[in-house]
Amino acid sequence: MPIRITLDDLLHARRMTQTELASRIGITPPNLNVLKTGKARAIRFSTLSAICRELGCQPGDVMIWEEGEDDDD
Amino acid sequence: MAYASWWVVRALLVLNILLALALVVLAALSFVFEPRILPRLTQDYGPDGARTALAAMRGVLLLVVPVAIAAHLIFVRLLAILRTVAAGDPFVAANGDRLRAIGWALLVIQLCDLLLGWLGFSVDAALGERVSGWTPGITGWLAVLLAFVLAQVFREGARMRDDLELTI
């Protein structure tokens, strides 16, 4: 997947754990892990909005695009 | 596996095997008892007509084999689909594949039906009277179409569900 989620750096900078963020944005830690490890197919605007709200960042800070093949179904 | 439909399909699967075996045995017996069958048919259709009628009868009996195999494949797949229903997860890609296989099996049955019709018309022509009673029908062809469309719907539905499950 050419879209990479860069939550680790943001979490580290804010001294926040993955579990804490998951709890604050209302999703389960395993689901946040799915998102973080690039296994998610899509992200809801509501999830993205909650992440940006809790981490005080913009959507572009959460994900970057890299050269690569898209996943085929 | 408390579903009534599961038991019905299981019963049909067994009946299909028994009926197919019975008809194959009948086809074999038609060779054993040919000396007794032919004179009776000769009385009605004459010597040439009797041979034609006997050959057609065997043809019809043997046509049961591919139809029974196709029906068996359908019942086996229906049971597999019903198992996923009982397990609470029927909307999976595998059921789409099973429905597509059912579509192909239904198509085989329809083609055998056409063959049966051709056999019937050939016998009618040879005997100079209508004995076959075969008439074309659209229901079976609609069932083939329905199975393929449902297979596509299931595959697409399963894909959409996978997408939804991985939407965070």
Tab-separated table of N, CA and C in Angstrom, chain B residues 39-147:
chain	number	residue	atom	x	y	z
B	39	PRO	N	-39.473	-58.044	-28.912
B	39	PRO	CA	-40.725	-58.503	-29.549
B	39	PRO	C	-41.930	-57.643	-29.185
B	40	ARG	N	-41.980	-57.198	-27.926
B	40	ARG	CA	-43.120	-56.351	-27.498
B	40	ARG	C	-43.103	-55.013	-28.219
B	41	LEU	N	-41.886	-54.445	-28.321
B	41	LEU	CA	-41.783	-53.155	-29.011
B	41	LEU	C	-42.084	-53.334	-30.495
B	42	THR	N	-41.685	-54.499	-31.039
B	42	THR	CA	-41.921	-54.769	-32.466
B	42	THR	C	-43.421	-54.773	-32.776
B	43	GLN	N	-44.206	-55.304	-31.808
B	43	GLN	CA	-45.668	-55.326	-32.005
B	43	GLN	C	-46.222	-53.922	-32.235
B	44	ASP	N	-45.644	-52.937	-31.484
B	44	ASP	CA	-46.158	-51.560	-31.574
B	44	ASP	C	-45.538	-50.768	-32.714
B	45	TYR	N	-44.211	-50.921	-32.896
B	45	TYR	CA	-43.493	-50.025	-33.815
B	45	TYR	C	-42.869	-50.717	-35.021
B	46	GLY	N	-42.989	-52.005	-35.130
B	46	GLY	CA	-42.345	-52.715	-36.231
B	46	GLY	C	-40.892	-52.994	-35.885
B	47	PRO	N	-40.193	-53.828	-36.678
B	47	PRO	CA	-38.814	-54.238	-36.330
B	47	PRO	C	-37.836	-53.061	-36.240
B	48	ASP	N	-37.857	-52.177	-37.248
B	48	ASP	CA	-36.913	-51.041	-37.235
B	48	ASP	C	-37.254	-50.067	-36.114
B	49	GLY	N	-38.560	-49.798	-35.987
B	49	GLY	CA	-39.024	-48.874	-34.949
B	49	GLY	C	-38.694	-49.388	-33.552
B	50	ALA	N	-38.774	-50.690	-33.371
B	50	ALA	CA	-38.490	-51.290	-32.063
B	50	ALA	C	-37.038	-51.049	-31.672
B	51	ARG	N	-36.124	-51.241	-32.648
B	51	ARG	CA	-34.689	-51.016	-32.356
B	51	ARG	C	-34.448	-49.539	-32.010
B	52	THR	N	-35.109	-48.670	-32.797
B	52	THR	CA	-34.959	-47.231	-32.535
B	52	THR	C	-35.487	-46.881	-31.143
B	53	ALA	N	-36.666	-47.412	-30.810
B	53	ALA	CA	-37.279	-47.112	-29.508
B	53	ALA	C	-36.405	-47.622	-28.371
B	54	LEU	N	-35.830	-48.817	-28.539
B	54	LEU	CA	-34.972	-49.397	-27.499
B	54	LEU	C	-33.703	-48.562	-27.323
B	55	ALA	N	-33.115	-48.170	-28.459
B	55	ALA	CA	-31.892	-47.345	-28.391
B	55	ALA	C	-32.191	-46.005	-27.716
B	56	ALA	N	-33.344	-45.432	-28.063
B	56	ALA	CA	-33.722	-44.139	-27.458
B	56	ALA	C	-33.943	-44.297	-25.963
B	57	MET	N	-34.576	-45.406	-25.582
B	57	MET	CA	-34.832	-45.666	-24.159
B	57	MET	C	-33.516	-45.754	-23.394
B	58	ARG	N	-32.544	-46.480	-23.986
B	58	ARG	CA	-31.228	-46.584	-23.344
B	58	ARG	C	-30.540	-45.219	-23.289
B	59	GLY	N	-30.695	-44.462	-24.376
B	59	GLY	CA	-30.098	-43.118	-24.417
B	59	GLY	C	-30.633	-42.245	-23.293
B	60	VAL	N	-31.972	-42.305	-23.120
B	60	VAL	CA	-32.604	-41.503	-22.050
B	60	VAL	C	-32.096	-41.957	-20.688
B	61	LEU	N	-32.013	-43.300	-20.502
B	61	LEU	CA	-31.562	-43.828	-19.209
B	61	LEU	C	-30.112	-43.424	-18.928
B	62	LEU	N	-29.270	-43.426	-19.959
B	62	LEU	CA	-27.860	-43.074	-19.756
B	62	LEU	C	-27.665	-41.570	-19.608
B	63	LEU	N	-28.613	-40.806	-20.176
B	63	LEU	CA	-28.540	-39.340	-20.041
B	63	LEU	C	-28.701	-38.930	-18.575
B	64	VAL	N	-29.236	-39.867	-17.794
B	64	VAL	CA	-29.422	-39.607	-16.363
B	64	VAL	C	-28.068	-39.441	-15.664
B	65	VAL	N	-27.026	-40.114	-16.180
B	65	VAL	CA	-25.715	-40.091	-15.503
B	65	VAL	C	-25.156	-38.663	-15.372
B	66	PRO	N	-24.985	-37.930	-16.508
B	66	PRO	CA	-24.469	-36.563	-16.336
B	66	PRO	C	-25.409	-35.662	-15.526
B	67	VAL	N	-26.732	-35.889	-15.687
B	67	VAL	CA	-27.700	-35.074	-14.922
B	67	VAL	C	-27.560	-35.362	-13.420
B	68	ALA	N	-27.413	-36.647	-13.080
B	68	ALA	CA	-27.286	-37.017	-11.659
B	68	ALA	C	-25.987	-36.474	-11.074
B	69	ILE	N	-24.911	-36.524	-11.876
B	69	ILE	CA	-23.624	-35.991	-11.385
B	69	ILE	C	-23.761	-34.488	-11.136
B	70	ALA	N	-24.378	-33.789	-12.099
B	70	ALA	CA	-24.571	-32.339	-11.945
B	70	ALA	C	-25.447	-32.046	-10.727
B	71	ALA	N	-26.523	-32.842	-10.560
B	71	ALA	CA	-27.420	-32.633	-9.407
B	71	ALA	C	-26.667	-32.896	-8.107
B	72	HIS	N	-25.798	-33.924	-8.120
B	72	HIS	CA	-25.007	-34.236	-6.919
B	72	HIS	C	-24.107	-33.054	-6.551
B	73	LEU	N	-23.455	-32.486	-7.582
B	73	LEU	CA	-22.585	-31.321	-7.337
B	73	LEU	C	-23.394	-30.164	-6.745
B	74	ILE	N	-24.611	-29.989	-7.263
B	74	ILE	CA	-25.479	-28.913	-6.750
B	74	ILE	C	-25.821	-29.162	-5.272
B	75	PHE	N	-26.230	-30.399	-4.964
B	75	PHE	CA	-26.644	-30.694	-3.575
B	75	PHE	C	-25.466	-30.549	-2.606
B	76	VAL	N	-24.283	-31.030	-3.045
B	76	VAL	CA	-23.099	-30.928	-2.169
B	76	VAL	C	-22.792	-29.463	-1.869
B	77	ARG	N	-22.887	-28.633	-2.908
B	77	ARG	CA	-22.592	-27.205	-2.700
B	77	ARG	C	-23.677	-26.509	-1.885
B	78	LEU	N	-24.919	-26.918	-2.110
B	78	LEU	CA	-26.004	-26.348	-1.298
B	78	LEU	C	-25.808	-26.677	0.181
B	79	LEU	N	-25.365	-27.926	0.450
B	79	LEU	CA	-25.112	-28.311	1.846
B	79	LEU	C	-23.991	-27.461	2.435
B	80	ALA	N	-22.950	-27.216	1.623
B	80	ALA	CA	-21.832	-26.392	2.102
B	80	ALA	C	-22.307	-24.968	2.393
B	81	ILE	N	-23.180	-24.449	1.513
B	81	ILE	CA	-23.721	-23.095	1.732
B	81	ILE	C	-24.558	-23.078	3.015
B	82	LEU	N	-25.392	-24.114	3.197
B	82	LEU	CA	-26.239	-24.163	4.394
B	82	LEU	C	-25.402	-24.298	5.663
B	83	ARG	N	-24.233	-24.972	5.541
B	83	ARG	CA	-23.335	-25.072	6.703
B	83	ARG	C	-22.830	-23.683	7.098
B	84	THR	N	-22.521	-22.847	6.100
B	84	THR	CA	-22.049	-21.495	6.427
B	84	THR	C	-23.187	-20.668	7.035
B	85	VAL	N	-24.435	-20.955	6.600
B	85	VAL	CA	-25.595	-20.272	7.198
B	85	VAL	C	-25.710	-20.664	8.673
B	86	ALA	N	-25.568	-21.971	8.946
B	86	ALA	CA	-25.664	-22.460	10.324
B	86	ALA	C	-24.543	-21.888	11.183
B	87	ALA	N	-23.378	-21.684	10.549
B	87	ALA	CA	-22.224	-21.142	11.292
B	87	ALA	C	-22.374	-19.629	11.488
B	88	GLY	N	-23.392	-19.044	10.860
B	88	GLY	CA	-23.654	-17.610	11.043
B	88	GLY	C	-22.832	-16.710	10.155
B	89	ASP	N	-22.225	-17.274	9.098
B	89	ASP	CA	-21.389	-16.434	8.234
B	89	ASP	C	-21.529	-16.861	6.764
B	90	PRO	N	-22.723	-16.617	6.178
B	90	PRO	CA	-22.926	-17.088	4.799
B	90	PRO	C	-22.381	-16.157	3.707
B	91	PHE	N	-22.121	-14.885	4.076
B	91	PHE	CA	-21.720	-13.937	3.029
B	91	PHE	C	-20.210	-13.931	2.840
B	92	VAL	N	-19.728	-15.072	2.333
B	92	VAL	CA	-18.287	-15.228	2.093
B	92	VAL	C	-18.067	-15.511	0.605
B	93	ALA	N	-16.851	-15.197	0.156
B	93	ALA	CA	-16.539	-15.366	-1.274
B	93	ALA	C	-16.700	-16.823	-1.707
B	94	ALA	N	-16.426	-17.760	-0.781
B	94	ALA	CA	-16.526	-19.189	-1.124
B	94	ALA	C	-17.944	-19.540	-1.563
B	95	ASN	N	-18.952	-18.901	-0.960
B	95	ASN	CA	-20.333	-19.184	-1.360
B	95	ASN	C	-20.616	-18.634	-2.758
B	96	GLY	N	-19.957	-17.553	-3.119
B	96	GLY	CA	-20.054	-17.048	-4.492
B	96	GLY	C	-19.521	-18.075	-5.472
B	97	ASP	N	-18.381	-18.671	-5.116
B	97	ASP	CA	-17.789	-19.712	-5.974
B	97	ASP	C	-18.718	-20.918	-6.059
B	98	ARG	N	-19.326	-21.252	-4.911
B	98	ARG	CA	-20.250	-22.405	-4.902
B	98	ARG	C	-21.467	-22.137	-5.779
B	99	LEU	N	-21.995	-20.927	-5.712
B	99	LEU	CA	-23.161	-20.586	-6.538
B	99	LEU	C	-22.806	-20.604	-8.018
B	100	ARG	N	-21.589	-20.175	-8.324
B	100	ARG	CA	-21.160	-20.212	-9.727
B	100	ARG	C	-21.067	-21.666	-10.203
B	101	ALA	N	-20.523	-22.538	-9.334
B	101	ALA	CA	-20.447	-23.970	-9.676
B	101	ALA	C	-21.856	-24.539	-9.866
B	102	ILE	N	-22.797	-24.100	-9.029
B	102	ILE	CA	-24.195	-24.542	-9.168
B	102	ILE	C	-24.746	-24.070	-10.522
B	103	GLY	N	-24.385	-22.846	-10.909
B	103	GLY	CA	-24.809	-22.316	-12.211
B	103	GLY	C	-24.316	-23.186	-13.358
B	104	TRP	N	-23.033	-23.584	-13.282
B	104	TRP	CA	-22.473	-24.447	-14.338
B	104	TRP	C	-23.172	-25.809	-14.353
B	105	ALA	N	-23.441	-26.341	-13.154
B	105	ALA	CA	-24.114	-27.651	-13.074
B	105	ALA	C	-25.535	-27.558	-13.642
B	106	LEU	N	-26.215	-26.451	-13.349
B	106	LEU	CA	-27.569	-26.248	-13.908
B	106	LEU	C	-27.519	-26.146	-15.426
B	107	LEU	N	-26.433	-25.521	-15.910
B	107	LEU	CA	-26.269	-25.402	-17.363
B	107	LEU	C	-26.095	-26.782	-18.000
B	108	VAL	N	-25.318	-27.639	-17.333
B	108	VAL	CA	-25.133	-29.015	-17.828
B	108	VAL	C	-26.485	-29.723	-17.892
B	109	ILE	N	-27.285	-29.549	-16.839
B	109	ILE	CA	-28.614	-30.188	-16.811
B	109	ILE	C	-29.474	-29.667	-17.968
B	110	GLN	N	-29.410	-28.364	-18.218
B	110	GLN	CA	-30.188	-27.781	-19.319
B	110	GLN	C	-29.733	-28.337	-20.665
B	111	LEU	N	-28.410	-28.482	-20.828
B	111	LEU	CA	-27.894	-29.017	-22.093
B	111	LEU	C	-28.327	-30.471	-22.269
B	112	CYS	N	-28.335	-31.226	-21.157
B	112	CYS	CA	-28.809	-32.613	-21.223
B	112	CYS	C	-30.297	-32.640	-21.591
B	113	ASP	N	-31.029	-31.648	-21.094
B	113	ASP	CA	-32.459	-31.555	-21.411
B	113	ASP	C	-32.653	-31.318	-22.910
B	114	LEU	N	-31.787	-30.441	-23.459
B	114	LEU	CA	-31.856	-30.198	-24.909
B	114	LEU	C	-31.561	-31.480	-25.682
B	115	LEU	N	-30.547	-32.220	-25.179
B	115	LEU	CA	-30.166	-33.492	-25.808
B	115	LEU	C	-31.335	-34.473	-25.750
B	116	LEU	N	-32.019	-34.453	-24.614
B	116	LEU	CA	-33.196	-35.310	-24.437
B	116	LEU	C	-34.271	-34.940	-25.459
B	117	GLY	N	-34.439	-33.625	-25.653
B	117	GLY	CA	-35.415	-33.158	-26.634
B	117	GLY	C	-35.069	-33.603	-28.037
B	118	TRP	N	-33.771	-33.478	-28.359
B	118	TRP	CA	-33.315	-33.886	-29.693
B	118	TRP	C	-33.535	-35.383	-29.887
B	119	LEU	N	-33.218	-36.152	-28.828
B	119	LEU	CA	-33.411	-37.604	-28.864
B	119	LEU	C	-34.894	-37.920	-29.079
B	120	GLY	N	-35.734	-37.186	-28.357
B	120	GLY	CA	-37.180	-37.403	-28.462
B	120	GLY	C	-37.687	-37.120	-29.860
B	121	PHE	N	-37.264	-35.984	-30.414
B	121	PHE	CA	-37.715	-35.628	-31.766
B	121	PHE	C	-37.209	-36.632	-32.799
B	122	SER	N	-35.978	-37.119	-32.598
B	122	SER	CA	-35.418	-38.116	-33.526
B	122	SER	C	-36.252	-39.388	-33.501
B	123	VAL	N	-36.626	-39.790	-32.283
B	123	VAL	CA	-37.442	-41.007	-32.143
B	123	VAL	C	-38.829	-40.783	-32.754
B	124	ASP	N	-39.404	-39.610	-32.475
B	124	ASP	CA	-40.725	-39.284	-33.050
B	124	ASP	C	-40.680	-39.389	-34.577
B	125	ALA	N	-39.582	-38.825	-35.143
B	125	ALA	CA	-39.446	-38.821	-36.604
B	125	ALA	C	-39.281	-40.243	-37.131
B	126	ALA	N	-38.476	-41.037	-36.397
B	126	ALA	CA	-38.206	-42.406	-36.848
B	126	ALA	C	-39.466	-43.277	-36.751
B	127	LEU	N	-40.256	-43.060	-35.700
B	127	LEU	CA	-41.439	-43.899	-35.498
B	127	LEU	C	-42.670	-43.376	-36.240
B	128	GLY	N	-42.588	-42.120	-36.676
B	128	GLY	CA	-43.710	-41.529	-37.394
B	128	GLY	C	-44.860	-41.149	-36.494
B	129	GLU	N	-44.638	-41.134	-35.191
B	129	GLU	CA	-45.670	-40.672	-34.246
B	129	GLU	C	-44.994	-40.026	-33.044
B	130	ARG	N	-45.763	-39.165	-32.357
B	130	ARG	CA	-45.154	-38.438	-31.235
B	130	ARG	C	-45.242	-39.286	-29.969
B	131	VAL	N	-44.060	-39.765	-29.516
B	131	VAL	CA	-44.038	-40.565	-28.285
B	131	VAL	C	-43.189	-39.895	-27.197
B	132	SER	N	-42.388	-38.898	-27.592
B	132	SER	CA	-41.411	-38.344	-26.632
B	132	SER	C	-42.061	-37.461	-25.558
B	133	GLY	N	-42.963	-36.596	-25.951
B	133	GLY	CA	-43.629	-35.726	-24.975
B	133	GLY	C	-42.761	-34.598	-24.457
B	134	TRP	N	-41.584	-34.384	-25.051
B	134	TRP	CA	-40.673	-33.329	-24.568
B	134	TRP	C	-41.139	-31.969	-25.072
B	135	THR	N	-41.125	-31.016	-24.188
B	135	THR	CA	-41.422	-29.637	-24.609
B	135	THR	C	-40.336	-28.724	-24.036
B	136	PRO	N	-39.955	-27.693	-24.802
B	136	PRO	CA	-38.923	-26.795	-24.271
B	136	PRO	C	-39.471	-25.948	-23.126
B	137	GLY	N	-38.602	-25.579	-22.209
B	137	GLY	CA	-39.029	-24.750	-21.072
B	137	GLY	C	-38.003	-23.677	-20.786
B	138	ILE	N	-38.476	-22.576	-20.246
B	138	ILE	CA	-37.570	-21.446	-20.008
B	138	ILE	C	-37.119	-21.392	-18.531
B	139	THR	N	-37.857	-22.102	-17.666
B	139	THR	CA	-37.577	-22.026	-16.224
B	139	THR	C	-36.145	-22.426	-15.877
B	140	GLY	N	-35.705	-23.531	-16.461
B	140	GLY	CA	-34.352	-24.017	-16.174
B	140	GLY	C	-33.286	-23.018	-16.594
B	141	TRP	N	-33.485	-22.402	-17.757
B	141	TRP	CA	-32.509	-21.419	-18.249
B	141	TRP	C	-32.493	-20.195	-17.340
B	142	LEU	N	-33.672	-19.823	-16.835
B	142	LEU	CA	-33.736	-18.691	-15.897
B	142	LEU	C	-32.993	-19.032	-14.602
B	143	ALA	N	-33.107	-20.306	-14.179
B	143	ALA	CA	-32.404	-20.744	-12.961
B	143	ALA	C	-30.889	-20.637	-13.157
B	144	VAL	N	-30.412	-21.006	-14.361
B	144	VAL	CA	-28.976	-20.893	-14.669
B	144	VAL	C	-28.542	-19.435	-14.529
B	145	LEU	N	-29.325	-18.561	-15.155
B	145	LEU	CA	-29.016	-17.127	-15.125
B	145	LEU	C	-29.028	-16.604	-13.681
B	146	LEU	N	-30.050	-17.016	-12.943
B	146	LEU	CA	-30.200	-16.578	-11.553
B	146	LEU	C	-28.990	-17.010	-10.713
B	147	ALA	N	-28.544	-18.255	-10.912
B	147	ALA	CA	-27.407	-18.767	-10.129
B	147	ALA	C	-26.149	-17.951	-10.417
